[in-house]
Short mmCIF file of C-alpha atoms in Angstrom, two decimals:
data_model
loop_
_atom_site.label_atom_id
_atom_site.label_comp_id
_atom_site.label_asym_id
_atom_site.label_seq_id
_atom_site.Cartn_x
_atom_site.Cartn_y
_atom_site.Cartn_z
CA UNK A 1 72.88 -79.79 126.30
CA UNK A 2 73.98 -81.23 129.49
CA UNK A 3 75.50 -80.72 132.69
CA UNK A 4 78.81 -81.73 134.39
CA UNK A 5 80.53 -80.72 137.36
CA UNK A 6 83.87 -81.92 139.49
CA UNK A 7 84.22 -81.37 142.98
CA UNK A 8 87.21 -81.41 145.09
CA UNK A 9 86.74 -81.66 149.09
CA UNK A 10 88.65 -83.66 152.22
CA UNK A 11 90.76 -85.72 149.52
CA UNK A 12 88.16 -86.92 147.82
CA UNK A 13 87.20 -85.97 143.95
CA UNK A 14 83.75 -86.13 142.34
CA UNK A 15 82.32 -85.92 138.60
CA UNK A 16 78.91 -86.54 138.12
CA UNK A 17 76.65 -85.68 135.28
CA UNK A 18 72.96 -85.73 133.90
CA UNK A 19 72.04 -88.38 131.81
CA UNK A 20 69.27 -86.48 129.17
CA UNK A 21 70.31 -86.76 125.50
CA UNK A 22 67.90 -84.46 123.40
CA UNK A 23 67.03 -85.03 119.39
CA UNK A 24 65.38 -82.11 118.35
CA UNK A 25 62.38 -81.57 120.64
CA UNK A 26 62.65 -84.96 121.90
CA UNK A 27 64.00 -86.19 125.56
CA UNK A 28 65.51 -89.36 126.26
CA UNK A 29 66.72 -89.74 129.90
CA UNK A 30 68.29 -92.71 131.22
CA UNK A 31 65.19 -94.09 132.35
CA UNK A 32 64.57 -94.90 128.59
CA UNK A 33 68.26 -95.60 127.26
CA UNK A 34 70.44 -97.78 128.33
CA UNK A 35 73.38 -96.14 127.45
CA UNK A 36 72.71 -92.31 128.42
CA UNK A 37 76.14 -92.15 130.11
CA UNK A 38 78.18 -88.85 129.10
CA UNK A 39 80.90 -89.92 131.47
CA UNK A 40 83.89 -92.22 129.95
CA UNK A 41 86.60 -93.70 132.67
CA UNK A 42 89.80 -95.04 131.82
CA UNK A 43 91.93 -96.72 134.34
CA UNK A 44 92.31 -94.36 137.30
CA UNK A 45 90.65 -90.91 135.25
CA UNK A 46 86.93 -89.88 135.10
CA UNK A 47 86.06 -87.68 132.07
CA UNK A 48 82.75 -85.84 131.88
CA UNK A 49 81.85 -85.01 128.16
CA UNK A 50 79.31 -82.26 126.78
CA UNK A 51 78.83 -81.79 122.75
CA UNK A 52 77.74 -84.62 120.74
CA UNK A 53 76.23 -87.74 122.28
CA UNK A 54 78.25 -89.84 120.26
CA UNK A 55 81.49 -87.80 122.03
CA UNK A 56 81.80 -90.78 124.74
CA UNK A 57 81.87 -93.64 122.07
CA UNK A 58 84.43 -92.01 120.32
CA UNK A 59 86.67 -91.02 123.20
CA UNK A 60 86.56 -94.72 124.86
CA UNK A 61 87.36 -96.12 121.38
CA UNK A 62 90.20 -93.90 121.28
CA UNK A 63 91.02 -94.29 124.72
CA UNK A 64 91.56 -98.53 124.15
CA UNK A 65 93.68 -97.97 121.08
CA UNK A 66 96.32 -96.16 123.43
CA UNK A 67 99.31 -98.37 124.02
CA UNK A 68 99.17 -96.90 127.40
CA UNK A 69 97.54 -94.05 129.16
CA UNK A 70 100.16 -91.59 130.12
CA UNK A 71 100.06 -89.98 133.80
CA UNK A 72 97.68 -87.11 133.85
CA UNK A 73 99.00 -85.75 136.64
CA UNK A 74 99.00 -81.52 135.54
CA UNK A 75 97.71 -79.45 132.91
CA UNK A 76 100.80 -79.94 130.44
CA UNK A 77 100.24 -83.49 130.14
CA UNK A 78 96.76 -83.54 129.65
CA UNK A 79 97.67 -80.68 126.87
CA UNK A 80 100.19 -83.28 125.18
CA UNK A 81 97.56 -85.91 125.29
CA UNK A 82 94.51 -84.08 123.69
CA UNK A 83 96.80 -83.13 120.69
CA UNK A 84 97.04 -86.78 119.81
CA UNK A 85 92.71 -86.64 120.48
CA UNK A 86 92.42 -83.66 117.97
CA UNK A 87 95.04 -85.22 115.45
CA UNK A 88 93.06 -88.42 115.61
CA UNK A 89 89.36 -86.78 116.03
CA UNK A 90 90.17 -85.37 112.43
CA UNK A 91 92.18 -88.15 110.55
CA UNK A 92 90.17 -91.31 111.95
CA UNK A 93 86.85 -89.93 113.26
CA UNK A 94 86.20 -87.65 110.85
CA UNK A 95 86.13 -84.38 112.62
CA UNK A 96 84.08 -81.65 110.59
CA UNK A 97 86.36 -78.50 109.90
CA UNK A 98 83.59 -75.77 110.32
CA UNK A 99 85.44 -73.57 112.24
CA UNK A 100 84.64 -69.94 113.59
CA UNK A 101 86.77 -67.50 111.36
CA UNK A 102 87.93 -65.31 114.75
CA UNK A 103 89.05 -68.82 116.25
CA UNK A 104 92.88 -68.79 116.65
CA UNK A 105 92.98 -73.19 116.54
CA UNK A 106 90.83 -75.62 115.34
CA UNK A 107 87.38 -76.50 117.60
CA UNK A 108 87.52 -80.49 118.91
CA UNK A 109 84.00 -79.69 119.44
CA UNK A 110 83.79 -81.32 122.73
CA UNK A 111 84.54 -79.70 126.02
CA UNK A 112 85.32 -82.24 129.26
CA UNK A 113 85.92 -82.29 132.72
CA UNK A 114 88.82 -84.97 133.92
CA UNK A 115 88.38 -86.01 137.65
CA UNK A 116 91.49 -88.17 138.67
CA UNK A 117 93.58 -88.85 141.30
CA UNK A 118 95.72 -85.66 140.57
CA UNK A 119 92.85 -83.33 140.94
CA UNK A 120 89.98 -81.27 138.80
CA UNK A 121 90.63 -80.67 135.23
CA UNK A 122 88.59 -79.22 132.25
CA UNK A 123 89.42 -79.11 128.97
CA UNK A 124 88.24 -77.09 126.54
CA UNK A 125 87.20 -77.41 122.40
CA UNK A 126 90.24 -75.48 121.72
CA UNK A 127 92.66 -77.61 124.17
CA UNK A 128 92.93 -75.04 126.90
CA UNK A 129 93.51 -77.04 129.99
CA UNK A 130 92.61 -75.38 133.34
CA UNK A 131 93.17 -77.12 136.89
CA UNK A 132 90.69 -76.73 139.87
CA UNK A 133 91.19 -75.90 143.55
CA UNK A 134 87.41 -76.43 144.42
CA UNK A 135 84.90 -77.44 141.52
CA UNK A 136 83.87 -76.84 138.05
CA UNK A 137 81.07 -76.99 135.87
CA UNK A 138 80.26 -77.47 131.97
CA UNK A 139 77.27 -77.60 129.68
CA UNK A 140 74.16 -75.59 129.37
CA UNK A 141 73.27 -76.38 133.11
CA UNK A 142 76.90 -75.23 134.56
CA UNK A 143 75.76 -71.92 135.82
CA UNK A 144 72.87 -73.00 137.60
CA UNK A 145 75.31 -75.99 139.09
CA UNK A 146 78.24 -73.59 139.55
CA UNK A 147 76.03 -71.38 141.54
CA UNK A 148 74.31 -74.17 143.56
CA UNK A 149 78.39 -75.76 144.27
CA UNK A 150 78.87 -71.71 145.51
CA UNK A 151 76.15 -71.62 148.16
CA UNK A 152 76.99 -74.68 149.42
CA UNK A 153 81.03 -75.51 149.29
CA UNK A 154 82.16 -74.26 152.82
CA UNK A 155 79.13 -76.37 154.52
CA UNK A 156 82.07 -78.26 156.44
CA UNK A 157 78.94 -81.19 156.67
CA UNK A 158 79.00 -81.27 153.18
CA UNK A 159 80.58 -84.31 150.82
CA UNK A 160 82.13 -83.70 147.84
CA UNK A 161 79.91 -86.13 146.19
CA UNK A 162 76.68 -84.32 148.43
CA UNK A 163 78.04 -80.63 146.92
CA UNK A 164 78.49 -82.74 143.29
CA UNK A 165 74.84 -83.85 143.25
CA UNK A 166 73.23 -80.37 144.75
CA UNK A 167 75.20 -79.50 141.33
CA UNK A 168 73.29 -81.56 138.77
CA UNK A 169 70.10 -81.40 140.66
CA UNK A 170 69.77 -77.58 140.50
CA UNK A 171 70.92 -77.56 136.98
CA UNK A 172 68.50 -80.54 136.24
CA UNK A 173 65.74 -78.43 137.78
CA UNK A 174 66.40 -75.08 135.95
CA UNK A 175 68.13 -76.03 132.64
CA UNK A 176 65.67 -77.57 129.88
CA UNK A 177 68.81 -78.75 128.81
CA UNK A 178 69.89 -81.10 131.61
CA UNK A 179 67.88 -84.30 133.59
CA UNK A 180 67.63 -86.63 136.07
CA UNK A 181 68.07 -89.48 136.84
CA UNK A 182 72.69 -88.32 137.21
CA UNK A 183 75.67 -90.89 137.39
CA UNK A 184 78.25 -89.89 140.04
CA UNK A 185 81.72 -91.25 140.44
CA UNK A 186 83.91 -91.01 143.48
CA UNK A 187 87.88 -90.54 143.15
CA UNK A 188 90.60 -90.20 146.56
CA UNK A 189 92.89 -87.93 145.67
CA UNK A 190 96.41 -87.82 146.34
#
């Protein structure tokens, strides 16, 4: 329950996301929690996180124990790195192994989006890593936001960051899954 989109425009890169977290049938936006953030950044990369609210703490405690961040600069690296995630999600963070039968690989059970200065990135729960000439959305708001990034991309007065927020405010709007108020996070691209 959530919603996160990237946007690439004019050399700029964008992730923003909602901030609701949802127990059952209760809301908690980040009006009410202090930390409501879903998005995790680690030196010069942004990553968006839907799945399991606790998701961001264990990604950033992952992300300090790394000797050093390798260059995410295309798909295949990212790939390399999130094997080391799902090795560790399982042996250190206890990763439940309740797997679909038909899956061919084991879930991570999280799905991201990785703005940095090397572009638009999503990864899947199953490690498929996809790169992004315009924008992408995730979560149970993305195709409200993915429609709403549609509509609006080739406004040539339009920001990145103002496409990025028309995103998360549609989804927030339409998706009982998604909220105001969103955190947004501005990367130049090279």
């Amino acid at each position: 329950m959530t919603t996160i989109v990237a946007v690439k425009k004019n050399g700029i890169g964008v992730l923003a996301a909602d901030t609701l977290t949802i127990w059952g049938s209760t809301k908690e936006s980040a009006d009410h929690v202090v930390n409501a953030s879903k998005i995790v950044r680690a030196g010069e990369n942004v990553f968006g996180l839907a799945g399991s609210s606790a998701n961001p703490f264990v990604l950033r405690h992952w992300l300090k124990s790394i000797e050093k961040l390798p260059m995410l600069d295309n798909v295949d690296a990212i790939f390399d790195l999130w094997l080391d995630f799902h090795s560790s999600l399982k042996d250190r963070y206890f990763l439940r192994e309740f797997d679909e039968e038909r899956d061919p690989y084991e879930s991570s059970r999280l799905n991201l989006v990785l703005v940095n200065p090397f572009g638009v990135f999503a990864v899947t729960s199953l490690r498929a890593v996809s790169a992004y000439k315009k924008f992408t959305a995730l979560g149970s708001g993305c195709d409200y936001a993915l429609g709403a990034m549609q509509a609006v991309y080739d406004d040539p007065s339009l920001s990145a960051a103002e496409i990025a927020s028309i995103g998360i405010k549609v989804a927030a709007e339409f998706d009982d899954g998604s909220g105001l108020p969103m955190e947004l996070y501005e990367v130049p691209l090279k």
